[in-house]
Amino acid sequence: VMRRIVRAFFTFSRLQSVPRHPLCAGHQRQRRAALLLVCFVLFGPPRNDSIADEPAALPKGQPAPVTLRFVSWKPDHPHVWDDALARFTAAHPHISVVRELAPHSSTAYHDLLTQKLKNGDTTVDVFFMDVIWVPEFAAARWARPLDDKFLPTMREAFLPATTEVGRYEQHLYGVPSRIDAGLLYYRQDLLKKYGFTPPATWEALIRQAETILAGERTTFPTLQGYVAQFKQYEGLVCNILEMIEAHGGSLLTADGTHSTLSAAPALEAIQFVRNRLIGQITPRAALTYQEPESLALFLQGHAIFHRNWPYAWELANNRTRSTVAGQVGVAPLPGSTHGHTAAALGGWLYGISAASQHPEEAWALIEFLSSEAMQKRFALEAGIAPSRTALFSDPDLLAHSPQLHNHLTVLQAATPRPRSPIYPALSHLLQRYFSRALAVEHLDLRQEAARTDAQIDRLLALTRPQP
């Protein structure tokens, strides 16, 4: 710029010396030419703004480039997701995908995602949605209805339970990504050493754990009997729901109008966890465990039994990440009596933000990621239980993950958590009660349960139609 200014100054100085006469048109033209030359030197050739501001025309038939923003939790197998999105981009060159990774905790992820959605953030296009969030997101009109995209012919390929959790008031808001249910992982080598088979009841699990711990105490003093997820977050609700169901109870009445935490089966389940597991065969540190912490303990060989979701199978048998690879078995969670088991239903759906400016491209991404080919890749490479029925009898997949054949019964019978637009508030009360019940040694359980029942009942009353 300075060079141009200096050159313009000397150019204009020379032209100023040209003789001028007011009646001489030639001299006036020279002055105008001088002024134009100075402007050219300083600023370059004149530009036509009406043309320059327009984007370059795309080749005929080529769609305009689009960037999708996909909000998801931090995956356990990042390379698998990177590969999946690279495959999508290769198939759709005009669409690029930017992922925003949220914390692994579903509670923390929920907080981050809902803040964006309630603010109408147009940068959110596609997101993972926990199965328990559908009523909330639908009632708040944060999620786009997908009835015109997720057609009946497409739904037939998925397990019925996985599509139904995406429904709210006759509309579908999610496409199944994966289905989850609580499972019991165990050390095959240790059970075999002591002549045990996988326990069918919780009492049997405790007896086996105590026997193995006593036998291994001198050689392995840090070994624990059972590790699960008992921190105050959504995973705690799943773990305790399984215990209550195993004891014949439930969180709510059959019609969903009242809380039943102070009923005998629910109290017995809490007392069992509090008195027979925590501080006995389960370390008190488990009160701070989510899935990653409890799984890490099991992968390091420090636990006999471990409760987790289907994805843990691949990690437990991955020789680069697990010290017990090849020695791990998986079975349904125990019940209070033989033949009775209970597992919390989990899973994730793909949703489209109602504020997305690219719903067509967002659907293209969901259709690709939920396809049979991609679900098979996720199952093979990341141990994610598929939501498509056909994959549970796929020869390649069963050869790689034979446990899936037995998982289907557990997944189809899993117990859902309460479906309500105010579930986050209900979950908060459940988490607080369960956490206090396990952590506070002299807590009056009956009194605390009755107080929580009353609080939950007041919330549920707000959702009932007024006469």
Tab-separated table of C-alpha atoms in Angstrom:
chain	number	residue	atom	x	y	z
A	1	VAL	CA	0.000	0.000	0.000
A	2	MET	CA	2.817	2.433	0.870
A	3	ARG	CA	4.497	1.729	-2.487
A	4	ARG	CA	1.265	2.552	-4.282
A	5	ILE	CA	0.874	5.792	-2.355
A	6	VAL	CA	4.454	6.894	-3.182
A	7	ARG	CA	4.033	6.008	-6.864
A	8	ALA	CA	0.703	7.827	-6.999
A	9	PHE	CA	2.217	10.929	-5.417
A	10	PHE	CA	4.993	11.199	-8.010
A	11	THR	CA	2.593	10.394	-10.848
A	12	PHE	CA	0.187	13.087	-9.771
A	13	SER	CA	3.065	15.599	-9.260
A	14	ARG	CA	4.262	15.076	-12.833
A	15	LEU	CA	0.753	15.481	-14.213
A	16	GLN	CA	0.249	18.669	-12.211
A	17	SER	CA	3.043	20.225	-14.262
A	18	VAL	CA	1.032	19.831	-17.483
A	19	PRO	CA	-0.039	23.327	-18.702
A	20	ARG	CA	-3.705	24.034	-17.989
A	21	HIS	CA	-6.162	26.398	-19.655
A	22	PRO	CA	-9.820	26.670	-18.659
A	23	LEU	CA	-10.887	26.777	-22.313
A	24	CYS	CA	-8.712	23.892	-23.360
A	25	ALA	CA	-10.751	20.681	-23.356
A	26	GLY	CA	-7.603	18.680	-23.978
A	27	HIS	CA	-6.045	19.978	-20.809
A	28	GLN	CA	-9.212	19.104	-18.816
A	29	ARG	CA	-9.184	15.613	-20.218
A	30	GLN	CA	-5.542	15.340	-19.137
A	31	ARG	CA	-6.472	16.350	-15.574
A	32	ARG	CA	-9.333	13.786	-15.442
A	33	ALA	CA	-7.001	11.144	-16.816
A	34	ALA	CA	-4.476	12.033	-14.143
A	35	LEU	CA	-7.056	11.657	-11.416
A	36	LEU	CA	-8.188	8.277	-12.790
A	37	LEU	CA	-4.579	7.133	-12.990
A	38	VAL	CA	-4.013	8.029	-9.348
A	39	CYS	CA	-7.122	6.062	-8.310
A	40	PHE	CA	-5.994	3.097	-10.425
A	41	VAL	CA	-2.547	3.099	-8.815
A	42	LEU	CA	-3.960	3.417	-5.320
A	43	PHE	CA	-6.917	1.071	-5.484
A	44	GLY	CA	-6.546	-1.068	-8.579
A	45	PRO	CA	-9.055	-1.331	-11.402
A	46	PRO	CA	-12.698	-0.470	-10.644
A	47	ARG	CA	-14.891	-3.410	-9.616
A	48	ASN	CA	-18.500	-4.073	-10.375
A	49	ASP	CA	-19.965	-4.815	-6.909
A	50	SER	CA	-23.120	-6.314	-8.285
A	51	ILE	CA	-21.027	-9.007	-9.974
A	52	ALA	CA	-18.140	-9.413	-7.538
A	53	ASP	CA	-20.403	-10.150	-4.530
A	54	GLU	CA	-22.113	-13.075	-6.247
A	55	PRO	CA	-20.646	-16.546	-5.657
A	56	ALA	CA	-19.152	-18.338	-8.574
A	57	ALA	CA	-21.735	-20.336	-10.456
A	58	LEU	CA	-21.712	-24.081	-9.713
A	59	PRO	CA	-21.496	-26.552	-12.552
A	60	LYS	CA	-24.937	-27.515	-13.781
A	61	GLY	CA	-26.527	-30.250	-11.627
A	62	GLN	CA	-23.947	-30.022	-8.802
A	63	PRO	CA	-25.505	-29.363	-5.347
A	64	ALA	CA	-24.239	-26.514	-3.225
A	65	PRO	CA	-21.755	-27.500	-0.468
A	66	VAL	CA	-23.309	-28.011	2.977
A	67	THR	CA	-21.713	-28.401	6.413
A	68	LEU	CA	-23.638	-30.513	8.927
A	69	ARG	CA	-23.001	-30.293	12.654
A	70	PHE	CA	-23.417	-33.562	14.529
A	71	VAL	CA	-23.558	-33.392	18.351
A	72	SER	CA	-22.625	-36.678	20.014
A	73	TRP	CA	-20.978	-38.046	23.116
A	74	LYS	CA	-17.295	-38.896	23.212
A	75	PRO	CA	-17.097	-42.399	21.645
A	76	ASP	CA	-15.121	-45.341	23.016
A	77	HIS	CA	-13.931	-46.150	19.475
A	78	PRO	CA	-13.241	-42.761	17.819
A	79	HIS	CA	-11.526	-44.311	14.798
A	80	VAL	CA	-14.699	-46.249	13.936
A	81	TRP	CA	-16.769	-43.069	13.861
A	82	ASP	CA	-14.094	-41.182	11.941
A	83	ASP	CA	-14.146	-43.933	9.321
A	84	ALA	CA	-17.964	-43.916	9.169
A	85	LEU	CA	-18.125	-40.178	8.540
A	86	ALA	CA	-15.338	-40.400	5.959
A	87	ARG	CA	-17.388	-43.029	4.106
A	88	PHE	CA	-20.433	-40.791	4.219
A	89	THR	CA	-18.501	-37.823	2.845
A	90	ALA	CA	-17.108	-39.991	0.047
A	91	ALA	CA	-20.669	-40.959	-0.895
A	92	HIS	CA	-21.912	-37.358	-0.543
A	93	PRO	CA	-19.010	-35.103	-1.621
A	94	HIS	CA	-21.006	-31.891	-1.216
A	95	ILE	CA	-21.726	-32.610	2.488
A	96	SER	CA	-19.083	-32.208	5.167
A	97	VAL	CA	-19.746	-33.242	8.773
A	98	VAL	CA	-18.365	-31.493	11.844
A	99	ARG	CA	-18.742	-33.388	15.112
A	100	GLU	CA	-19.127	-31.664	18.455
A	101	LEU	CA	-18.170	-34.091	21.205
A	102	ALA	CA	-19.936	-33.898	24.553
A	103	PRO	CA	-18.969	-35.659	27.816
A	104	HIS	CA	-19.429	-39.441	28.079
A	105	SER	CA	-21.979	-39.019	30.890
A	106	SER	CA	-25.499	-38.985	29.447
A	107	THR	CA	-26.529	-36.475	32.130
A	108	ALA	CA	-23.775	-34.002	31.162
A	109	TYR	CA	-24.439	-34.591	27.465
A	110	HIS	CA	-28.148	-33.916	28.001
A	111	ASP	CA	-27.366	-30.596	29.694
A	112	LEU	CA	-25.126	-29.462	26.842
A	113	LEU	CA	-27.507	-30.534	24.073
A	114	THR	CA	-30.692	-29.134	25.608
A	115	GLN	CA	-29.027	-25.765	26.163
A	116	LYS	CA	-28.303	-25.574	22.439
A	117	LEU	CA	-31.750	-26.772	21.386
A	118	LYS	CA	-33.720	-24.498	23.705
A	119	ASN	CA	-31.757	-21.533	22.352
A	120	GLY	CA	-32.733	-22.459	18.795
A	121	ASP	CA	-29.083	-22.945	17.840
A	122	THR	CA	-29.156	-23.315	14.048
A	123	THR	CA	-25.661	-24.814	14.017
A	124	VAL	CA	-27.072	-28.081	15.447
A	125	ASP	CA	-28.332	-30.388	12.712
A	126	VAL	CA	-28.070	-34.030	13.851
A	127	PHE	CA	-27.737	-35.313	17.408
A	128	PHE	CA	-27.740	-38.501	19.419
A	129	MET	CA	-30.831	-38.775	21.598
A	130	ASP	CA	-31.083	-41.109	24.592
A	131	VAL	CA	-34.261	-43.194	24.467
A	132	ILE	CA	-35.551	-41.437	27.604
A	133	TRP	CA	-35.317	-37.962	26.063
A	134	VAL	CA	-37.839	-38.414	23.246
A	135	PRO	CA	-40.954	-37.181	25.126
A	136	GLU	CA	-39.059	-34.144	26.428
A	137	PHE	CA	-37.579	-33.174	23.051
A	138	ALA	CA	-40.862	-33.766	21.235
A	139	ALA	CA	-43.024	-31.843	23.715
A	140	ALA	CA	-40.584	-28.917	23.626
A	141	ARG	CA	-40.541	-29.035	19.800
A	142	TRP	CA	-36.766	-29.306	19.738
A	143	ALA	CA	-36.730	-32.420	17.565
A	144	ARG	CA	-38.103	-32.577	14.044
A	145	PRO	CA	-40.854	-35.187	13.387
A	146	LEU	CA	-39.561	-37.848	11.010
A	147	ASP	CA	-42.823	-39.504	9.888
A	148	ASP	CA	-42.317	-38.334	6.305
A	149	LYS	CA	-38.793	-39.802	6.214
A	150	PHE	CA	-38.816	-42.843	8.496
A	151	LEU	CA	-41.516	-44.686	6.563
A	152	PRO	CA	-43.214	-47.937	7.683
A	153	THR	CA	-41.295	-50.004	5.126
A	154	MET	CA	-38.040	-48.795	6.653
A	155	ARG	CA	-39.212	-49.261	10.252
A	156	GLU	CA	-39.996	-52.943	9.664
A	157	ALA	CA	-36.275	-53.711	9.505
A	158	PHE	CA	-35.706	-52.592	13.122
A	159	LEU	CA	-36.511	-54.297	16.411
A	160	PRO	CA	-39.989	-53.051	17.397
A	161	ALA	CA	-38.812	-51.854	20.818
A	162	THR	CA	-36.200	-49.592	19.222
A	163	THR	CA	-38.692	-47.771	17.005
A	164	GLU	CA	-41.353	-47.446	19.687
A	165	VAL	CA	-39.022	-45.582	22.047
A	166	GLY	CA	-38.686	-42.959	19.293
A	167	ARG	CA	-42.427	-42.313	19.233
A	168	TYR	CA	-44.312	-39.628	21.142
A	169	GLU	CA	-48.013	-38.811	20.651
A	170	GLN	CA	-48.288	-40.645	17.347
A	171	HIS	CA	-45.179	-39.067	15.795
A	172	LEU	CA	-41.694	-40.491	15.335
A	173	TYR	CA	-38.738	-38.356	16.344
A	174	GLY	CA	-35.802	-40.756	16.262
A	175	VAL	CA	-34.194	-43.447	14.123
A	176	PRO	CA	-32.584	-46.291	16.124
A	177	SER	CA	-28.813	-46.242	16.226
A	178	ARG	CA	-28.265	-48.970	18.819
A	179	ILE	CA	-30.115	-50.870	21.505
A	180	ASP	CA	-28.756	-51.492	24.975
A	181	ALA	CA	-29.643	-53.540	28.025
A	182	GLY	CA	-27.740	-54.228	31.222
A	183	LEU	CA	-25.580	-57.387	31.129
A	184	LEU	CA	-23.355	-59.286	33.561
A	185	TYR	CA	-19.703	-59.680	32.540
A	186	TYR	CA	-17.612	-62.182	34.473
A	187	ARG	CA	-14.156	-63.760	34.655
A	188	GLN	CA	-14.526	-67.167	33.005
A	189	ASP	CA	-11.117	-68.287	34.233
A	190	LEU	CA	-11.900	-67.580	37.884
A	191	LEU	CA	-15.363	-69.149	37.790
A	192	LYS	CA	-13.927	-72.248	36.104
A	193	LYS	CA	-11.109	-72.466	38.649
A	194	TYR	CA	-13.633	-72.687	41.497
A	195	GLY	CA	-16.159	-74.865	39.658
A	196	PHE	CA	-18.832	-72.217	39.175
A	197	THR	CA	-21.226	-71.432	36.328
A	198	PRO	CA	-22.584	-67.891	35.751
A	199	PRO	CA	-24.880	-67.017	38.689
A	200	ALA	CA	-28.631	-66.869	38.025
A	201	THR	CA	-29.475	-65.085	41.293
A	202	TRP	CA	-27.872	-62.258	43.251
A	203	GLU	CA	-27.435	-64.508	46.277
A	204	ALA	CA	-25.489	-66.969	44.097
A	205	LEU	CA	-23.330	-64.122	42.777
A	206	ILE	CA	-22.451	-63.051	46.313
A	207	ARG	CA	-21.568	-66.625	47.386
A	208	GLN	CA	-19.354	-67.116	44.330
A	209	ALA	CA	-17.645	-63.743	44.793
A	210	GLU	CA	-16.955	-64.403	48.486
A	211	THR	CA	-15.516	-67.846	47.739
A	212	ILE	CA	-13.237	-66.580	44.979
A	213	LEU	CA	-12.113	-63.531	46.981
A	214	ALA	CA	-11.183	-65.752	49.934
A	215	GLY	CA	-9.253	-68.118	47.685
A	216	GLU	CA	-7.397	-65.339	45.856
A	217	ARG	CA	-6.768	-63.042	48.816
A	218	THR	CA	-3.112	-63.925	49.359
A	219	THR	CA	-2.126	-63.702	45.680
A	220	PHE	CA	-4.503	-60.935	44.606
A	221	PRO	CA	-5.499	-58.752	47.595
A	222	THR	CA	-6.908	-55.925	45.413
A	223	LEU	CA	-9.456	-58.162	43.632
A	224	GLN	CA	-13.083	-56.996	43.990
A	225	GLY	CA	-16.216	-59.120	43.722
A	226	TYR	CA	-18.626	-56.871	41.783
A	227	VAL	CA	-18.326	-53.429	40.176
A	228	ALA	CA	-21.091	-51.373	38.584
A	229	GLN	CA	-22.190	-47.749	38.156
A	230	PHE	CA	-23.281	-46.186	41.448
A	231	LYS	CA	-22.356	-42.523	40.990
A	232	GLN	CA	-25.180	-39.973	41.120
A	233	TYR	CA	-26.086	-39.758	37.419
A	234	GLU	CA	-28.463	-41.469	34.986
A	235	GLY	CA	-26.518	-44.733	35.083
A	236	LEU	CA	-27.371	-45.063	38.781
A	237	VAL	CA	-31.077	-45.031	37.902
A	238	CYS	CA	-30.506	-47.892	35.444
A	239	ASN	CA	-28.536	-49.975	37.961
A	240	ILE	CA	-31.099	-49.563	40.754
A	241	LEU	CA	-34.047	-50.054	38.393
A	242	GLU	CA	-32.564	-53.464	37.554
A	243	MET	CA	-32.286	-54.316	41.240
A	244	ILE	CA	-35.859	-53.201	41.997
A	245	GLU	CA	-37.217	-55.139	39.011
A	246	ALA	CA	-35.236	-58.218	40.084
A	247	HIS	CA	-36.931	-58.005	43.503
A	248	GLY	CA	-40.365	-57.811	41.863
A	249	GLY	CA	-40.873	-54.063	42.179
A	250	SER	CA	-40.993	-51.033	39.899
A	251	LEU	CA	-40.307	-47.303	39.956
A	252	LEU	CA	-43.912	-46.279	39.241
A	253	THR	CA	-47.357	-47.833	39.418
A	254	ALA	CA	-48.579	-49.635	36.295
A	255	ASP	CA	-50.535	-46.574	35.155
A	256	GLY	CA	-47.510	-44.330	35.694
A	257	THR	CA	-49.310	-41.964	38.059
A	258	HIS	CA	-47.548	-42.649	41.369
A	259	SER	CA	-44.061	-43.455	42.653
A	260	THR	CA	-43.516	-46.772	44.444
A	261	LEU	CA	-40.117	-46.300	46.074
A	262	SER	CA	-41.521	-46.908	49.566
A	263	ALA	CA	-43.176	-50.185	48.522
A	264	ALA	CA	-41.619	-53.318	50.030
A	265	PRO	CA	-39.865	-54.662	46.859
A	266	ALA	CA	-38.162	-51.329	46.163
A	267	LEU	CA	-37.012	-50.958	49.776
A	268	GLU	CA	-35.694	-54.531	49.811
A	269	ALA	CA	-33.693	-53.876	46.637
A	270	ILE	CA	-32.098	-50.724	48.067
A	271	GLN	CA	-31.265	-52.484	51.326
A	272	PHE	CA	-29.714	-55.364	49.387
A	273	VAL	CA	-27.365	-53.069	47.443
A	274	ARG	CA	-26.581	-51.008	50.508
A	275	ASN	CA	-25.944	-53.900	52.930
A	276	ARG	CA	-24.846	-56.833	50.780
A	277	LEU	CA	-22.881	-55.194	47.952
A	278	ILE	CA	-21.460	-51.750	48.836
A	279	GLY	CA	-18.506	-52.146	51.190
A	280	GLN	CA	-18.736	-55.949	51.012
A	281	ILE	CA	-17.979	-57.425	47.566
A	282	THR	CA	-18.228	-53.965	45.939
A	283	PRO	CA	-15.739	-51.243	46.928
A	284	ARG	CA	-17.193	-48.027	48.352
A	285	ALA	CA	-15.284	-46.259	45.593
A	286	ALA	CA	-17.980	-47.590	43.254
A	287	LEU	CA	-20.168	-44.755	44.571
A	288	THR	CA	-18.080	-42.562	42.232
A	289	TYR	CA	-18.064	-44.926	39.226
A	290	GLN	CA	-19.706	-44.346	35.877
A	291	GLU	CA	-19.274	-46.799	32.973
A	292	PRO	CA	-15.651	-45.895	32.097
A	293	GLU	CA	-14.324	-46.157	35.664
A	294	SER	CA	-16.051	-49.442	36.492
A	295	LEU	CA	-15.110	-50.976	33.133
A	296	ALA	CA	-11.479	-49.916	33.534
A	297	LEU	CA	-11.295	-51.802	36.833
A	298	PHE	CA	-12.670	-54.933	35.168
A	299	LEU	CA	-10.360	-54.638	32.135
A	300	GLN	CA	-7.382	-54.395	34.468
A	301	GLY	CA	-8.379	-57.716	36.043
A	302	HIS	CA	-9.428	-56.242	39.377
A	303	ALA	CA	-13.037	-57.494	39.448
A	304	ILE	CA	-14.781	-60.866	39.138
A	305	PHE	CA	-18.210	-59.574	38.067
A	306	HIS	CA	-19.109	-56.367	36.249
A	307	ARG	CA	-22.379	-54.816	35.089
A	308	ASN	CA	-22.330	-52.887	31.795
A	309	TRP	CA	-23.953	-52.457	28.365
A	310	PRO	CA	-23.269	-54.589	25.233
A	311	TYR	CA	-20.476	-52.306	23.973
A	312	ALA	CA	-18.206	-53.501	26.806
A	313	TRP	CA	-17.830	-56.944	25.187
A	314	GLU	CA	-15.497	-55.736	22.441
A	315	LEU	CA	-13.367	-53.729	24.874
A	316	ALA	CA	-13.153	-56.593	27.378
A	317	ASN	CA	-11.843	-58.937	24.673
A	318	ASN	CA	-9.600	-56.408	22.944
A	319	ARG	CA	-6.042	-57.538	23.705
A	320	THR	CA	-4.643	-54.046	23.239
A	321	ARG	CA	-6.959	-52.604	25.915
A	322	SER	CA	-7.784	-55.476	28.260
A	323	THR	CA	-5.591	-57.658	30.465
A	324	VAL	CA	-8.382	-60.255	30.695
A	325	ALA	CA	-9.094	-60.605	26.963
A	326	GLY	CA	-10.144	-64.144	26.116
A	327	GLN	CA	-11.132	-64.841	29.721
A	328	VAL	CA	-14.396	-62.879	29.770
A	329	GLY	CA	-17.930	-64.249	29.606
A	330	VAL	CA	-21.266	-62.450	29.489
A	331	ALA	CA	-24.701	-63.471	30.770
A	332	PRO	CA	-28.056	-61.944	31.726
A	333	LEU	CA	-28.061	-60.059	35.005
A	334	PRO	CA	-29.139	-62.180	37.992
A	335	GLY	CA	-32.602	-62.079	39.533
A	336	SER	CA	-33.845	-62.420	43.078
A	337	THR	CA	-35.036	-65.937	42.212
A	338	HIS	CA	-33.800	-68.456	39.648
A	339	GLY	CA	-35.189	-67.797	36.191
A	340	HIS	CA	-36.153	-64.184	36.893
A	341	THR	CA	-33.886	-61.483	35.521
A	342	ALA	CA	-34.191	-57.771	34.891
A	343	ALA	CA	-32.288	-55.394	32.634
A	344	ALA	CA	-32.769	-51.681	32.031
A	345	LEU	CA	-33.539	-50.742	28.445
A	346	GLY	CA	-31.074	-48.295	26.986
A	347	GLY	CA	-30.067	-47.181	23.555
A	348	TRP	CA	-29.602	-44.163	21.358
A	349	LEU	CA	-31.514	-42.629	18.473
A	350	TYR	CA	-30.555	-40.218	15.723
A	351	GLY	CA	-32.585	-37.012	15.772
A	352	ILE	CA	-32.758	-33.858	13.651
A	353	SER	CA	-32.980	-30.443	15.272
A	354	ALA	CA	-36.167	-28.533	14.508
A	355	ALA	CA	-33.937	-25.480	13.939
A	356	SER	CA	-31.675	-27.208	11.411
A	357	GLN	CA	-31.342	-25.356	8.120
A	358	HIS	CA	-30.295	-28.560	6.344
A	359	PRO	CA	-32.938	-31.209	7.179
A	360	GLU	CA	-32.556	-33.053	3.874
A	361	GLU	CA	-28.811	-33.446	4.254
A	362	ALA	CA	-29.299	-34.340	7.934
A	363	TRP	CA	-31.648	-37.140	6.911
A	364	ALA	CA	-29.106	-38.384	4.372
A	365	LEU	CA	-26.556	-38.719	7.197
A	366	ILE	CA	-29.005	-40.550	9.460
A	367	GLU	CA	-30.092	-42.895	6.674
A	368	PHE	CA	-26.441	-43.726	5.986
A	369	LEU	CA	-25.379	-44.272	9.621
A	370	SER	CA	-28.431	-46.383	10.474
A	371	SER	CA	-28.130	-48.580	7.377
A	372	GLU	CA	-27.597	-52.316	7.755
A	373	ALA	CA	-24.081	-52.092	6.327
A	374	MET	CA	-22.991	-49.390	8.788
A	375	GLN	CA	-24.665	-51.016	11.801
A	376	LYS	CA	-22.811	-54.207	10.948
A	377	ARG	CA	-19.510	-52.296	10.864
A	378	PHE	CA	-20.277	-50.677	14.231
A	379	ALA	CA	-21.101	-54.092	15.708
A	380	LEU	CA	-17.957	-55.741	14.308
A	381	GLU	CA	-15.521	-52.948	15.111
A	382	ALA	CA	-17.002	-51.298	18.194
A	383	GLY	CA	-19.121	-54.024	19.791
A	384	ILE	CA	-22.296	-51.922	19.502
A	385	ALA	CA	-25.484	-53.989	19.620
A	386	PRO	CA	-27.403	-53.303	16.394
A	387	SER	CA	-31.028	-52.221	16.245
A	388	ARG	CA	-31.784	-54.035	12.967
A	389	THR	CA	-33.378	-57.463	13.436
A	390	ALA	CA	-31.568	-59.184	10.561
A	391	LEU	CA	-28.140	-58.530	12.063
A	392	PHE	CA	-28.842	-60.773	15.056
A	393	SER	CA	-28.731	-63.736	12.672
A	394	ASP	CA	-25.963	-62.454	10.422
A	395	PRO	CA	-23.356	-65.277	10.071
A	396	ASP	CA	-20.343	-62.940	9.959
A	397	LEU	CA	-21.495	-60.997	12.971
A	398	LEU	CA	-22.345	-64.067	15.041
A	399	ALA	CA	-18.976	-65.638	14.199
A	400	HIS	CA	-17.299	-62.507	15.542
A	401	SER	CA	-19.694	-61.866	18.454
A	402	PRO	CA	-21.503	-65.108	19.337
A	403	GLN	CA	-22.947	-63.539	22.478
A	404	LEU	CA	-25.337	-61.483	20.327
A	405	HIS	CA	-27.455	-64.579	19.694
A	406	ASN	CA	-28.305	-64.756	23.405
A	407	HIS	CA	-28.519	-60.972	23.777
A	408	LEU	CA	-31.632	-60.734	21.634
A	409	THR	CA	-33.871	-62.245	24.333
A	410	VAL	CA	-32.450	-59.887	26.968
A	411	LEU	CA	-32.797	-56.851	24.711
A	412	GLN	CA	-36.395	-57.623	23.797
A	413	ALA	CA	-37.386	-58.129	27.451
A	414	ALA	CA	-35.548	-55.096	28.862
A	415	THR	CA	-37.469	-52.691	31.116
A	416	PRO	CA	-37.824	-49.072	29.942
A	417	ARG	CA	-37.534	-46.163	32.299
A	418	PRO	CA	-40.608	-43.926	32.769
A	419	ARG	CA	-41.584	-42.178	29.518
A	420	SER	CA	-42.509	-38.591	30.316
A	421	PRO	CA	-41.755	-35.061	29.066
A	422	ILE	CA	-40.600	-34.294	32.609
A	423	TYR	CA	-38.356	-37.348	32.929
A	424	PRO	CA	-35.196	-35.257	33.573
A	425	ALA	CA	-36.868	-33.840	36.705
A	426	LEU	CA	-38.020	-37.313	37.780
A	427	SER	CA	-34.539	-38.692	37.188
A	428	HIS	CA	-33.009	-35.937	39.298
A	429	LEU	CA	-35.172	-36.952	42.272
A	430	LEU	CA	-34.435	-40.657	41.720
A	431	GLN	CA	-30.694	-40.054	41.449
A	432	ARG	CA	-30.626	-37.997	44.642
A	433	TYR	CA	-32.600	-40.584	46.610
A	434	PHE	CA	-30.625	-43.588	45.357
A	435	SER	CA	-27.296	-41.835	45.948
A	436	ARG	CA	-28.206	-40.836	49.507
A	437	ALA	CA	-29.598	-44.295	50.228
A	438	LEU	CA	-26.306	-45.937	49.268
A	439	ALA	CA	-23.868	-43.369	50.623
A	440	VAL	CA	-25.405	-42.134	53.911
A	441	GLU	CA	-24.874	-44.917	56.421
A	442	HIS	CA	-27.624	-44.174	58.968
A	443	LEU	CA	-30.219	-42.771	56.584
A	444	ASP	CA	-33.827	-43.712	57.410
A	445	LEU	CA	-34.705	-45.420	54.114
A	446	ARG	CA	-38.465	-45.564	54.685
A	447	GLN	CA	-38.674	-41.891	55.518
A	448	GLU	CA	-36.420	-40.878	52.607
A	449	ALA	CA	-38.347	-43.086	50.170
A	450	ALA	CA	-41.707	-41.696	51.298
A	451	ARG	CA	-40.434	-38.143	50.922
A	452	THR	CA	-39.175	-38.880	47.392
A	453	ASP	CA	-42.478	-40.604	46.515
A	454	ALA	CA	-44.363	-37.450	47.478
A	455	GLN	CA	-42.053	-35.227	45.423
A	456	ILE	CA	-42.346	-37.460	42.351
A	457	ASP	CA	-46.143	-37.707	42.722
A	458	ARG	CA	-46.413	-33.906	42.701
A	459	LEU	CA	-44.417	-33.776	39.461
A	460	LEU	CA	-46.475	-36.522	37.833
A	461	ALA	CA	-49.671	-34.710	38.742
A	462	LEU	CA	-48.558	-31.759	36.609
A	463	THR	CA	-48.641	-33.925	33.479
A	464	ARG	CA	-52.161	-35.288	34.013
A	465	PRO	CA	-55.030	-33.603	32.130
A	466	GLN	CA	-57.024	-31.293	34.366
A	467	PRO	CA	-60.797	-32.006	34.632
